[in-house]
PDB file of C-alpha atoms and ligand atoms in Angstrom:
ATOM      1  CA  UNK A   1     -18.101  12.625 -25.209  1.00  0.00           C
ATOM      2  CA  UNK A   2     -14.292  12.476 -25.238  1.00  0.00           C
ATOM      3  CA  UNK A   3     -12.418   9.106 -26.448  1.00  0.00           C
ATOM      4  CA  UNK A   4     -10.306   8.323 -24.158  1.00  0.00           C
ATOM      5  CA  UNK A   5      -7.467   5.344 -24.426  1.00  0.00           C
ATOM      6  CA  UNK A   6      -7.548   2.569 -22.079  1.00  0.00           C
ATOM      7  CA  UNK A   7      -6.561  -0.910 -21.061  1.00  0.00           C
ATOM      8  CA  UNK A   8      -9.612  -3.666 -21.593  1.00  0.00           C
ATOM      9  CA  UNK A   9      -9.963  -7.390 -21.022  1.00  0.00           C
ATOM     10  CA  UNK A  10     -12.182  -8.475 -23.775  1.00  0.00           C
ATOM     11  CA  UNK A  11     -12.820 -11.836 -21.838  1.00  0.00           C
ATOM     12  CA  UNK A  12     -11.745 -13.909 -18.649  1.00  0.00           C
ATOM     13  CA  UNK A  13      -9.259 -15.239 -20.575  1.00  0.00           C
ATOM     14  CA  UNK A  14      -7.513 -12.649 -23.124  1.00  0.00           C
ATOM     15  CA  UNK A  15      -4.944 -10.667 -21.637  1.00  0.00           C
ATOM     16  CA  UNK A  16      -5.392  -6.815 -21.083  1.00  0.00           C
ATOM     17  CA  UNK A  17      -5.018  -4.797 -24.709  1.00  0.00           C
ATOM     18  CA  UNK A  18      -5.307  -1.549 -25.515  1.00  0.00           C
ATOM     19  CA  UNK A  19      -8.925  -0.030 -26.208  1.00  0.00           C
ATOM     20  CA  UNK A  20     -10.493   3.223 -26.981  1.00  0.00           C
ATOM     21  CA  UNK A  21     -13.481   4.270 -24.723  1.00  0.00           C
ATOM     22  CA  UNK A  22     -15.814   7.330 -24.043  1.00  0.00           C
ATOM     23  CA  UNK A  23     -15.754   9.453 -21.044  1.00  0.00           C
ATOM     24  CA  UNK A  24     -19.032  11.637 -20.466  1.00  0.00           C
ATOM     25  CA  UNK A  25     -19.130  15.522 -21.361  1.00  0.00           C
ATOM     26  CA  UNK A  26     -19.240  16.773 -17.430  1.00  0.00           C
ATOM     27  CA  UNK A  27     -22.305  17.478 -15.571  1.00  0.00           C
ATOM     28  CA  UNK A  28     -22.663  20.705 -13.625  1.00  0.00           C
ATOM     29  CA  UNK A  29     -21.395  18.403 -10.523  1.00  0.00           C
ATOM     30  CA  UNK A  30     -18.514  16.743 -12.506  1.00  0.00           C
ATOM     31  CA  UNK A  31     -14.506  17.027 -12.291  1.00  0.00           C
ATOM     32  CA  UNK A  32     -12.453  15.754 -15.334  1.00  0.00           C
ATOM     33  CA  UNK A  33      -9.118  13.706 -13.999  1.00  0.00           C
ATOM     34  CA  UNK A  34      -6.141  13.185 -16.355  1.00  0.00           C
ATOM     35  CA  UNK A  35      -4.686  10.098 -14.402  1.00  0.00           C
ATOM     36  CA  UNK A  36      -1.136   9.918 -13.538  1.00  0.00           C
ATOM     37  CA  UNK A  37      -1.171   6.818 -11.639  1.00  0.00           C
ATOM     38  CA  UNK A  38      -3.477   3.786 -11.051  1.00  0.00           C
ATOM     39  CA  UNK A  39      -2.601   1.159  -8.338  1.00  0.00           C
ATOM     40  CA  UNK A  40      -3.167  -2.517  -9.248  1.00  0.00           C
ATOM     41  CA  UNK A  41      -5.368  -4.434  -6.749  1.00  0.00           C
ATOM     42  CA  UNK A  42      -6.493  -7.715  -5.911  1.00  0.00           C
ATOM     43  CA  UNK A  43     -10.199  -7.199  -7.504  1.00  0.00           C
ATOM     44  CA  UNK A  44      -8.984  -5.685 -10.773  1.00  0.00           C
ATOM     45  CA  UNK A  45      -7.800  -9.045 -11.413  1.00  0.00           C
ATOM     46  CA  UNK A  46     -11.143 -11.021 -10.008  1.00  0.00           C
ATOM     47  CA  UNK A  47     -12.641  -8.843 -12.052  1.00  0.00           C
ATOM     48  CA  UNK A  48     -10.550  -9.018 -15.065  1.00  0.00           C
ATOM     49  CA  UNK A  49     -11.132 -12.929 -15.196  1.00  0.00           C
ATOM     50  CA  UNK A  50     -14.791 -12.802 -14.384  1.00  0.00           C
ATOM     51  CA  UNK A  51     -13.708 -14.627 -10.630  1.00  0.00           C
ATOM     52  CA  UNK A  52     -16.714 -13.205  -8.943  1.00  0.00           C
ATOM     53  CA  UNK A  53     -19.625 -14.120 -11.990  1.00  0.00           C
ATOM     54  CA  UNK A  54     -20.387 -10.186 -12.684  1.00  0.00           C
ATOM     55  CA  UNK A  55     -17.962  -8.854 -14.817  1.00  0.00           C
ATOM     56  CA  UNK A  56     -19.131  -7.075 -17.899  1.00  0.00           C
ATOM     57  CA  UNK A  57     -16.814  -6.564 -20.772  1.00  0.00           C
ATOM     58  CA  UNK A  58     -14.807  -5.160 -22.093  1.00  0.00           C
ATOM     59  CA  UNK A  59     -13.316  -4.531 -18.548  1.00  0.00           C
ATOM     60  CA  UNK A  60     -11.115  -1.614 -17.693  1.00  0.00           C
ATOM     61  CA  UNK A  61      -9.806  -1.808 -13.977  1.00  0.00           C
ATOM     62  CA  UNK A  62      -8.392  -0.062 -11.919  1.00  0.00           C
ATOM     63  CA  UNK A  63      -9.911   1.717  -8.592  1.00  0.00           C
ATOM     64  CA  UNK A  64      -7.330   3.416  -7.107  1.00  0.00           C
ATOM     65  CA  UNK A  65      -6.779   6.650  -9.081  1.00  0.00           C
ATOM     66  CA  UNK A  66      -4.763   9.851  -8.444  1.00  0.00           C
ATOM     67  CA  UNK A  67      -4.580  12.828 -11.475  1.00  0.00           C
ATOM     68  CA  UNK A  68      -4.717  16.063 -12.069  1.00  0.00           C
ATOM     69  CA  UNK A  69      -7.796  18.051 -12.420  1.00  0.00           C
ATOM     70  CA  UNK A  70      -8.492  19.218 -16.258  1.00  0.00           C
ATOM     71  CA  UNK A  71     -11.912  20.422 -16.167  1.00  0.00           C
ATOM     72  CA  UNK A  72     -14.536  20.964 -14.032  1.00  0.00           C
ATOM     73  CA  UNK A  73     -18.350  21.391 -14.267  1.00  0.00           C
ATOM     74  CA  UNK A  74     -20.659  24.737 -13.576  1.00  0.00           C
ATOM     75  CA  UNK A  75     -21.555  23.969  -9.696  1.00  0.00           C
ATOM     76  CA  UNK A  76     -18.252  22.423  -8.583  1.00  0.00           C
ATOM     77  CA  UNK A  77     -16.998  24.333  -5.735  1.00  0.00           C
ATOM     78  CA  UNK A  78     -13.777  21.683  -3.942  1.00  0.00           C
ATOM     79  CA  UNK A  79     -11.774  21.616  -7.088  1.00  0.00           C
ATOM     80  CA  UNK A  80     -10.036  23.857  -9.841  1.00  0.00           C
ATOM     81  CA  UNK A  81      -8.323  22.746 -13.339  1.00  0.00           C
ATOM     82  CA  UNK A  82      -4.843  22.140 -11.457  1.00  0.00           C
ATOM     83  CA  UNK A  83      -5.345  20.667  -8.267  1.00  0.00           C
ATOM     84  CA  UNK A  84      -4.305  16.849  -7.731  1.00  0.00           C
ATOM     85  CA  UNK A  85      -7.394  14.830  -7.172  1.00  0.00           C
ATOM     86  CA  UNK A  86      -8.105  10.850  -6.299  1.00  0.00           C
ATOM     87  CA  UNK A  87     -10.980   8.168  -6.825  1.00  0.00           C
ATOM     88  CA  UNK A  88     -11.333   5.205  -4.824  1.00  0.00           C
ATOM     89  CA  UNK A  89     -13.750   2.019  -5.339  1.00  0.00           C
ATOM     90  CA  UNK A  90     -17.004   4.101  -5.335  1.00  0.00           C
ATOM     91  CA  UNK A  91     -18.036   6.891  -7.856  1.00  0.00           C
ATOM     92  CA  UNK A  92     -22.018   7.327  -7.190  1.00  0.00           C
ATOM     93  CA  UNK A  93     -24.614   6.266  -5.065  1.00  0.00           C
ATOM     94  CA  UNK A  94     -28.231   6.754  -4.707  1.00  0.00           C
ATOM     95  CA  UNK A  95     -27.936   9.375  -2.338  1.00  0.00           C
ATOM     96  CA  UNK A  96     -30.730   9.148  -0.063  1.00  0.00           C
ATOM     97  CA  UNK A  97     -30.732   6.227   1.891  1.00  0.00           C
ATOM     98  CA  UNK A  98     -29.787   6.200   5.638  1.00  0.00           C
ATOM     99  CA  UNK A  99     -26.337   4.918   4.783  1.00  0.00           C
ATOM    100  CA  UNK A 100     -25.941   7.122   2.090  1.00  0.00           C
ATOM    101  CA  UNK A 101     -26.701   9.824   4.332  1.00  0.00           C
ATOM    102  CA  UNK A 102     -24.673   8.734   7.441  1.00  0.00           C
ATOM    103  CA  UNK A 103     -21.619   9.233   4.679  1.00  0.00           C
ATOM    104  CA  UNK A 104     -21.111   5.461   4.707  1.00  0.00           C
ATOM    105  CA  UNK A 105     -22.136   5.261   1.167  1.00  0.00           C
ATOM    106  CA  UNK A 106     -20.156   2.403   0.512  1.00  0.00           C
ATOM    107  CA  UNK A 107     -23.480   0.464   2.436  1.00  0.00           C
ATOM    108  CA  UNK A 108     -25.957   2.286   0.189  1.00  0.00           C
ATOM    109  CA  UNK A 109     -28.639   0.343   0.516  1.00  0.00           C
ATOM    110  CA  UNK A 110     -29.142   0.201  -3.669  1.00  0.00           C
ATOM    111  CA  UNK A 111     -26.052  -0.161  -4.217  1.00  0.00           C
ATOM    112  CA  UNK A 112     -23.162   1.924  -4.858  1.00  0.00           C
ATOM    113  CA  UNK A 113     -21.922   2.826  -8.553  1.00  0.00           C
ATOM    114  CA  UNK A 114     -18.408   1.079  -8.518  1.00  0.00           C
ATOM    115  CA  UNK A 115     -15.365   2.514 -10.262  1.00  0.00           C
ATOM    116  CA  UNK A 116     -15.383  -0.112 -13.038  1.00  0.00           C
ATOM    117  CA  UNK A 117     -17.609  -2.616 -13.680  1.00  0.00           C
ATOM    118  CA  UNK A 118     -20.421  -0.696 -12.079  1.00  0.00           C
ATOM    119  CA  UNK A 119     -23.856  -1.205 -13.335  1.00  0.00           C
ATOM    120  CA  UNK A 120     -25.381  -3.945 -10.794  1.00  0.00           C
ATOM    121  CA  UNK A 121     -28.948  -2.989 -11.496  1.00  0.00           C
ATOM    122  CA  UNK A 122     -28.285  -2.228 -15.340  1.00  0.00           C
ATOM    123  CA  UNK A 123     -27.528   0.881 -16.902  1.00  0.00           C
ATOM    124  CA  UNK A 124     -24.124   1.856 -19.072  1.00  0.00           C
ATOM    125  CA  UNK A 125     -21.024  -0.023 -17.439  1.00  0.00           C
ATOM    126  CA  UNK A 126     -18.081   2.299 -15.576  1.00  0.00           C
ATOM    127  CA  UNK A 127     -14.344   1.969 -16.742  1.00  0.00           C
ATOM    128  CA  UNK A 128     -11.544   2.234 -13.981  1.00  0.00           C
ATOM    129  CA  UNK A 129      -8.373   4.107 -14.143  1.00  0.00           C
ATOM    130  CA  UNK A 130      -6.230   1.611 -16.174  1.00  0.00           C
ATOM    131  CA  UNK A 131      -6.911   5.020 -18.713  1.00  0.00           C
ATOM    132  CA  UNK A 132      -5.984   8.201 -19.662  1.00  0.00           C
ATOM    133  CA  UNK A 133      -8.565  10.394 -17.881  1.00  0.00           C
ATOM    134  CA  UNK A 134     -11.889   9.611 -15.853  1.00  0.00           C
ATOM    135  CA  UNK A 135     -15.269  12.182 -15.255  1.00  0.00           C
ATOM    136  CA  UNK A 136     -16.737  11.939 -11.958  1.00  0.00           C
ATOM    137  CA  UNK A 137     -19.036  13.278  -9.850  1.00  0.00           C
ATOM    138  CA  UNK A 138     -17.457  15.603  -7.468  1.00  0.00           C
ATOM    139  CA  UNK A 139     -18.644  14.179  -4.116  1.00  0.00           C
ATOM    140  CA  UNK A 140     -16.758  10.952  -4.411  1.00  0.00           C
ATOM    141  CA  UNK A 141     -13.373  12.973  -5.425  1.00  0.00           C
ATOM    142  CA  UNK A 142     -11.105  13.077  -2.685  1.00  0.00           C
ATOM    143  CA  UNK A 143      -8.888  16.064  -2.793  1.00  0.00           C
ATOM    144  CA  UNK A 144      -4.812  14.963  -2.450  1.00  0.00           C
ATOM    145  CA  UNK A 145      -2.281  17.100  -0.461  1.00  0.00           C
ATOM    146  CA  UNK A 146       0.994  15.174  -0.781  1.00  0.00           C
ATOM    147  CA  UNK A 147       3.936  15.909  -2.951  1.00  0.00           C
ATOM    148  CA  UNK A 148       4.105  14.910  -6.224  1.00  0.00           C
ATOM    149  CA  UNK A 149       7.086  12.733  -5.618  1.00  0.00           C
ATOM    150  CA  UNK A 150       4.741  10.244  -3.578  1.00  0.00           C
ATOM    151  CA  UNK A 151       2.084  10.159  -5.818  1.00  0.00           C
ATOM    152  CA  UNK A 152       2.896   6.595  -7.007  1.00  0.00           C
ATOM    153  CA  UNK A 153       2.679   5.887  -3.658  1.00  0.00           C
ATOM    154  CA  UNK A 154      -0.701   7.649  -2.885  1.00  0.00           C
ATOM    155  CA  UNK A 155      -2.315   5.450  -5.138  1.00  0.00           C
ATOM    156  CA  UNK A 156      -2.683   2.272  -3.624  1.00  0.00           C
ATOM    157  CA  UNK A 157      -4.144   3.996  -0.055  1.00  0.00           C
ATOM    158  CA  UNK A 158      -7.415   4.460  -2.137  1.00  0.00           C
ATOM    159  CA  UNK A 159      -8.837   0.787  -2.148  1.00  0.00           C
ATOM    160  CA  UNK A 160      -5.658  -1.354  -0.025  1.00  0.00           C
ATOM    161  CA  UNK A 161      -5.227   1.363   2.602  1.00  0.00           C
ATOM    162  CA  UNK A 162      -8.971   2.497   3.843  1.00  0.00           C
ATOM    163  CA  UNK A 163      -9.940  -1.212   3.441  1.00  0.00           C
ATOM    164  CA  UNK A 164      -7.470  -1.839   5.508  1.00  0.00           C
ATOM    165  CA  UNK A 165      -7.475   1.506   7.476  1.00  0.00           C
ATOM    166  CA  UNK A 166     -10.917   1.780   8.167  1.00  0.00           C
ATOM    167  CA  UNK A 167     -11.449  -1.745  10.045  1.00  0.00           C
ATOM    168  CA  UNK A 168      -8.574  -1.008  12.468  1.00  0.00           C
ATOM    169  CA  UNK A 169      -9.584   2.458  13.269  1.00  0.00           C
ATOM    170  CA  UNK A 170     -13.598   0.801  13.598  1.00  0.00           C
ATOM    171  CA  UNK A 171     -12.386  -1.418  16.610  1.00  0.00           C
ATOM    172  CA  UNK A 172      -9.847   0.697  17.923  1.00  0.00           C
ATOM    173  CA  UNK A 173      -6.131  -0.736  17.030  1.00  0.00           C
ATOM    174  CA  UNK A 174      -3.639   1.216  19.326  1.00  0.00           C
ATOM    175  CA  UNK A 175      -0.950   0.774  22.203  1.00  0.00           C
ATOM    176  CA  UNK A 176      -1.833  -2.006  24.096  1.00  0.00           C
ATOM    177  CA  UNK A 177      -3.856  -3.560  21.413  1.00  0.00           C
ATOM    178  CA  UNK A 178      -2.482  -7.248  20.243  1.00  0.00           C
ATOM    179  CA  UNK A 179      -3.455  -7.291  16.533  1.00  0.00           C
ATOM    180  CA  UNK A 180      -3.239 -10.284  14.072  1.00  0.00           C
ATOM    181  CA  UNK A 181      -2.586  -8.967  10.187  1.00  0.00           C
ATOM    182  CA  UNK A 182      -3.434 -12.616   8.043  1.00  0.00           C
ATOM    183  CA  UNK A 183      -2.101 -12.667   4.464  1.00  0.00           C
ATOM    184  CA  UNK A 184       0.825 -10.159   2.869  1.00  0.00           C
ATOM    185  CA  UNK A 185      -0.648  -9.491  -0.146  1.00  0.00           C
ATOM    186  CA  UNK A 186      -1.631  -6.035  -1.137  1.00  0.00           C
ATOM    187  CA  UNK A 187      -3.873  -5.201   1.875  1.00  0.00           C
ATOM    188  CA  UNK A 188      -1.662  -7.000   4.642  1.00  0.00           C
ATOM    189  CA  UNK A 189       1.218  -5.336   3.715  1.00  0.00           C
ATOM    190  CA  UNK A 190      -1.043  -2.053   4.125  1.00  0.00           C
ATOM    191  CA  UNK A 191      -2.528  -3.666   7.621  1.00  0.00           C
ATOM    192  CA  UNK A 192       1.216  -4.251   8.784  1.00  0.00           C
ATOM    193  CA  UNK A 193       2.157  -1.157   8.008  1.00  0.00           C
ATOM    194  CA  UNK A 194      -0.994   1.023   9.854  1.00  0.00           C
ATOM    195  CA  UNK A 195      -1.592  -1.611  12.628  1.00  0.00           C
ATOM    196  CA  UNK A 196       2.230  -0.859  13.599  1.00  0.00           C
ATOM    197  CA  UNK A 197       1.929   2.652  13.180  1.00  0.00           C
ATOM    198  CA  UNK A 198      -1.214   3.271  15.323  1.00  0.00           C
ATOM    199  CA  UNK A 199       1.393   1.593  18.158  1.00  0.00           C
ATOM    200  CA  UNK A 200      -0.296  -2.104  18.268  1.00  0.00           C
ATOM    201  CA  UNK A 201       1.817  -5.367  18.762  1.00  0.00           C
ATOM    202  CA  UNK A 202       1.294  -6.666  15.224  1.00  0.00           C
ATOM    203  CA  UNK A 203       1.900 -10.439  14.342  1.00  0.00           C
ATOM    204  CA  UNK A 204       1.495 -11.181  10.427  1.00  0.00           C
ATOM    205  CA  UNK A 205      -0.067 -14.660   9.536  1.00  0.00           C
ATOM    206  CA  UNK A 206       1.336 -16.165   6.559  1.00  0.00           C
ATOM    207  CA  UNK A 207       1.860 -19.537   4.772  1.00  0.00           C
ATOM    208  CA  UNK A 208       4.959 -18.655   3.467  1.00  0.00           C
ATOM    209  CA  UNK A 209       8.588 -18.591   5.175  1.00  0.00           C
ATOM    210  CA  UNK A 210       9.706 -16.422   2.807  1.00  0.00           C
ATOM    211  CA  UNK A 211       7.661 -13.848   3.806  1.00  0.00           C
ATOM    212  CA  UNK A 212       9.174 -12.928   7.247  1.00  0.00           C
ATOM    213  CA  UNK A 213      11.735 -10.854   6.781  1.00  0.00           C
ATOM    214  CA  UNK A 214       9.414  -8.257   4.089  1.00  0.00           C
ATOM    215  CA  UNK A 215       6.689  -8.435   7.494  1.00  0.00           C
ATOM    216  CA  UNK A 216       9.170  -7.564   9.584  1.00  0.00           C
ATOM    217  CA  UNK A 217      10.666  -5.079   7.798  1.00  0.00           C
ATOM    218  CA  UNK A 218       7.395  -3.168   7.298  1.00  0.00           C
ATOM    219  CA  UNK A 219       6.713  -3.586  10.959  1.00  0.00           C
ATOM    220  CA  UNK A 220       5.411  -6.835  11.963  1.00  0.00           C
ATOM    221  CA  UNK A 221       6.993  -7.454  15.546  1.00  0.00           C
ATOM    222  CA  UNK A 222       6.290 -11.642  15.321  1.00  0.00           C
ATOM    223  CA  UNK A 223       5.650 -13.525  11.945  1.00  0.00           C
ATOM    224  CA  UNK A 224       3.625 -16.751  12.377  1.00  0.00           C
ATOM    225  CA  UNK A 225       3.496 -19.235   9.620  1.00  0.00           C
ATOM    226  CA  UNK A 226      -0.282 -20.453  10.093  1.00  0.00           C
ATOM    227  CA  UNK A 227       0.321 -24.136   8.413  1.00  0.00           C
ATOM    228  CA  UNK A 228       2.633 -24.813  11.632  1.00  0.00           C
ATOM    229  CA  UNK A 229      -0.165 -25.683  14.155  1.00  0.00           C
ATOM    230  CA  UNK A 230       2.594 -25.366  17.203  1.00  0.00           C
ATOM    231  CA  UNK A 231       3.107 -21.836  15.945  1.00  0.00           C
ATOM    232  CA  UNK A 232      -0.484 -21.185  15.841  1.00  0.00           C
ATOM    233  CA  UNK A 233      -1.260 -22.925  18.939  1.00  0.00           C
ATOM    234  CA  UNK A 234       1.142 -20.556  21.020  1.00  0.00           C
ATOM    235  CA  UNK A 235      -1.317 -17.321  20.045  1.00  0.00           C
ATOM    236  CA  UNK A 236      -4.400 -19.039  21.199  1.00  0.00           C
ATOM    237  CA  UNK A 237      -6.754 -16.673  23.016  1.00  0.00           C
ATOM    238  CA  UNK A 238      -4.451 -14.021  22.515  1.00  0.00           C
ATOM    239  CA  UNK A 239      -5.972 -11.607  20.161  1.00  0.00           C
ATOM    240  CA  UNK A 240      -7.908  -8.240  20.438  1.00  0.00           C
ATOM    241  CA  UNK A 241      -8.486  -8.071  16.649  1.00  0.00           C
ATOM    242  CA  UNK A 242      -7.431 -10.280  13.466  1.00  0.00           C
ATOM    243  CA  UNK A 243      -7.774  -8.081  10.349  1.00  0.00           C
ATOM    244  CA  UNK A 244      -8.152 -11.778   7.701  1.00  0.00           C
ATOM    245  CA  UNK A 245      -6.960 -10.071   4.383  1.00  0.00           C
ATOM    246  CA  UNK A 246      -7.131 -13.559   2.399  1.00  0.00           C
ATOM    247  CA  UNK A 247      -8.299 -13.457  -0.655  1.00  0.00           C
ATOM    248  CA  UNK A 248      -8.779 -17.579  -1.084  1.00  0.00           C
ATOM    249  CA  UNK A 249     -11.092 -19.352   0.784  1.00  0.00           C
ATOM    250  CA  UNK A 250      -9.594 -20.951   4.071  1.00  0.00           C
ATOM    251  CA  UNK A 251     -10.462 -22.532   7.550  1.00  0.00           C
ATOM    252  CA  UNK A 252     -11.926 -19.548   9.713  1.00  0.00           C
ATOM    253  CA  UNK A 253     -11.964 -21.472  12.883  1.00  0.00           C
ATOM    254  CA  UNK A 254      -8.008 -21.957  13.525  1.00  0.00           C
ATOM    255  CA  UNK A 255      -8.211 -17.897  13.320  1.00  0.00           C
ATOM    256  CA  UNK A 256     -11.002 -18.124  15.500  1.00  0.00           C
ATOM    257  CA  UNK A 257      -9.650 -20.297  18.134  1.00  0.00           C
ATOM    258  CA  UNK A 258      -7.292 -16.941  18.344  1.00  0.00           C
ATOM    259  CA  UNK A 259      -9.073 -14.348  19.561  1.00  0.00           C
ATOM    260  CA  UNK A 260      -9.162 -13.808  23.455  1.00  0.00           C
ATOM    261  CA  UNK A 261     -12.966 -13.363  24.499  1.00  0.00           C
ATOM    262  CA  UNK A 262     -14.832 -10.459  23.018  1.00  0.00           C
ATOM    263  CA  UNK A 263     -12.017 -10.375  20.260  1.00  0.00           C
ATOM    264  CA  UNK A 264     -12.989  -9.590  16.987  1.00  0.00           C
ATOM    265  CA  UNK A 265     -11.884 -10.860  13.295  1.00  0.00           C
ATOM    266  CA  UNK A 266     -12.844  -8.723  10.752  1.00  0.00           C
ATOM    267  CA  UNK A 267     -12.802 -10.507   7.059  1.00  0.00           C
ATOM    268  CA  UNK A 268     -11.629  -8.337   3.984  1.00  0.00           C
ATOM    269  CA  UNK A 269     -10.415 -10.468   1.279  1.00  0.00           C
ATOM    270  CA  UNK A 270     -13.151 -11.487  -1.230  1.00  0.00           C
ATOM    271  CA  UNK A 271     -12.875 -14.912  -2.132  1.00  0.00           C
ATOM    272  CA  UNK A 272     -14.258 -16.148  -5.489  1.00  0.00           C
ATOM    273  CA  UNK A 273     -15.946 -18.992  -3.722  1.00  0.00           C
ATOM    274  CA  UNK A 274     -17.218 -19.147  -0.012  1.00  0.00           C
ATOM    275  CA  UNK A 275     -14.751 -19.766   3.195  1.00  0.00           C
ATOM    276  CA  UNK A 276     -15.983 -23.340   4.830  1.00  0.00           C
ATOM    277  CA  UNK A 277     -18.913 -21.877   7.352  1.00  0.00           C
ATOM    278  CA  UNK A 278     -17.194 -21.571  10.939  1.00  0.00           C
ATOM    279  CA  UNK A 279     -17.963 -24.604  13.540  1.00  0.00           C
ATOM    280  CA  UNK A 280     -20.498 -22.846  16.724  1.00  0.00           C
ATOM    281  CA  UNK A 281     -18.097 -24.716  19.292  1.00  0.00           C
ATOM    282  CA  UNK A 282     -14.663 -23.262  19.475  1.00  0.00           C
ATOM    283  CA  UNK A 283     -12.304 -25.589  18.467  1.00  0.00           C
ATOM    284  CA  UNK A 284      -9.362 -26.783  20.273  1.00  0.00           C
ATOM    285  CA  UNK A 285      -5.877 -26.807  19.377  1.00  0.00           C
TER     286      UNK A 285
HETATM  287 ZN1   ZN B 301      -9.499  -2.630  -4.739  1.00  0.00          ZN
HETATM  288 ZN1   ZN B 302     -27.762   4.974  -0.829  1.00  0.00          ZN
END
């Protein structure tokens, strides 16, 4: 074991504080991280404040990880004591399902091991990267070829950019493509940014006016503030894909009421509590 220092919440109320925790000696399969930098998302803080009725404490968040690689175990073959490495979300899974085996382990079908916070069926609970160093298993390290002046900026693509990523490459965002980015939090500003760069027209949904000129900046070619129902009722039937990246619960249906037929709106905030269910008759504007 190696004690390692880290950030905790003791409770969903006390602020983060300094704690020391243990990292496990490395099995044969194991690479040893020092971390270097550790974004800040969305469900470090759900997590932090107990907002989805799991967290175990103490809490140390943090999922989206890039270091350097200190140690490695006996069968690791990607990495060597040197290289730059990341960890997203996930850090094990059972390994033999079909999803696991597909490679979509984040649909393991027991459950994958998250970063922090991980036990769901029991077991010893995972700490996140708001630490010094992190040991784990080498299949869910993802090697990292940038420079090491963006490094900072490599770290939130490992929870905020493949969410984000991964549902616009699914339902093929490109040229042509009229794509709806809701909410500029962490992940819109990430959908924005890759929705404009695969070479879609991208309109950000927001609540707030003073959001339009940071949407358009990263790439947003129309901003339309969705409490404005004239605005909203100008895009109706419009839409090849809304990418909803609101993380409070909200009316689904005047999103709905967007997409042209066979559109598709793909949900990746995680409310604490459930959106209202949408209506089965499309609602008019
Ligand atoms: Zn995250
Ligand atoms: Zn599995």
């Amino acid at each position: 074991m190696t004690q390692v220092k880290a950030y905790a919440a003791q409770n969903a109320q006390s602020p983060l504080a300094p704690l020391t925790i243990e990292r496990r000696d490395l099995h044969p399969d194991d690479v040893q991280i020092q971390i270097l930098y550790c974004g800040v998302c969305h469900s470090d803080l759900h997590t932090a404040r107990n907002e989805w009725h799991n967290t175990i404490y103490p809490a140390v968040p943090g999922h989206e990880i890039v270091g350097r690689v200190t140690a490695v175990g006996s069968a690791v073959k990607k990495f060597q004591v040197g290289d730059l490495a990341g960890v997203g979300c996930m850090v094990d899974s059972c390994g033999h399902c079909s999803s696991c085996h597909d490679g979509e382990e984040q649909y393991c079908e027991n459950g994958f091991t998250g970063t922090y916070n991980g036990p769901v069926f029991g077991g010893e609970n995972t700490y996140g990267g708001y630490s010094q160093s992190i040991v784990v298993k080498e299949s869910f390290v993802l090697r990292i070829r940038h420079d090491e002046k963006d490094l900072a900026a490599v770290a939130p693509l490992l929870c905020a950019g493949i969410t984000t990523y991964s549902p616009l490459r699914h339902w093929q965002v490109g040229p042509g493509k009229k794509v709806g980015i809701v909410g500029l939090g962490g992940l819109g500003h990430m959908g924005v940014k890759l929705a404009h760069a695969m070479g879609a027209h991208v309109v950000l949904f927001t609540t707030s006016p003073s959001k339009v000129e940071d949407a358009k900046r990263l790439g947003a070619d129309e901003v339309c503030i969705s409490k404005d129902p004239q605005q909203m009722a100008a895009h109706a039937n419009s839409f090849d894909f809304l990418l909803n990246t609101v993380a409070a619960p909200h009316d689904l249906d005047a999103f709905l009421g967007l997409l042209k037929r066979d559109g598709t709106m793909t949900l990746v905030g995680a409310p604490a509590e459930p959106h209202p269910s949408p209506e089965v008759f499309n609602r008019r504007f």
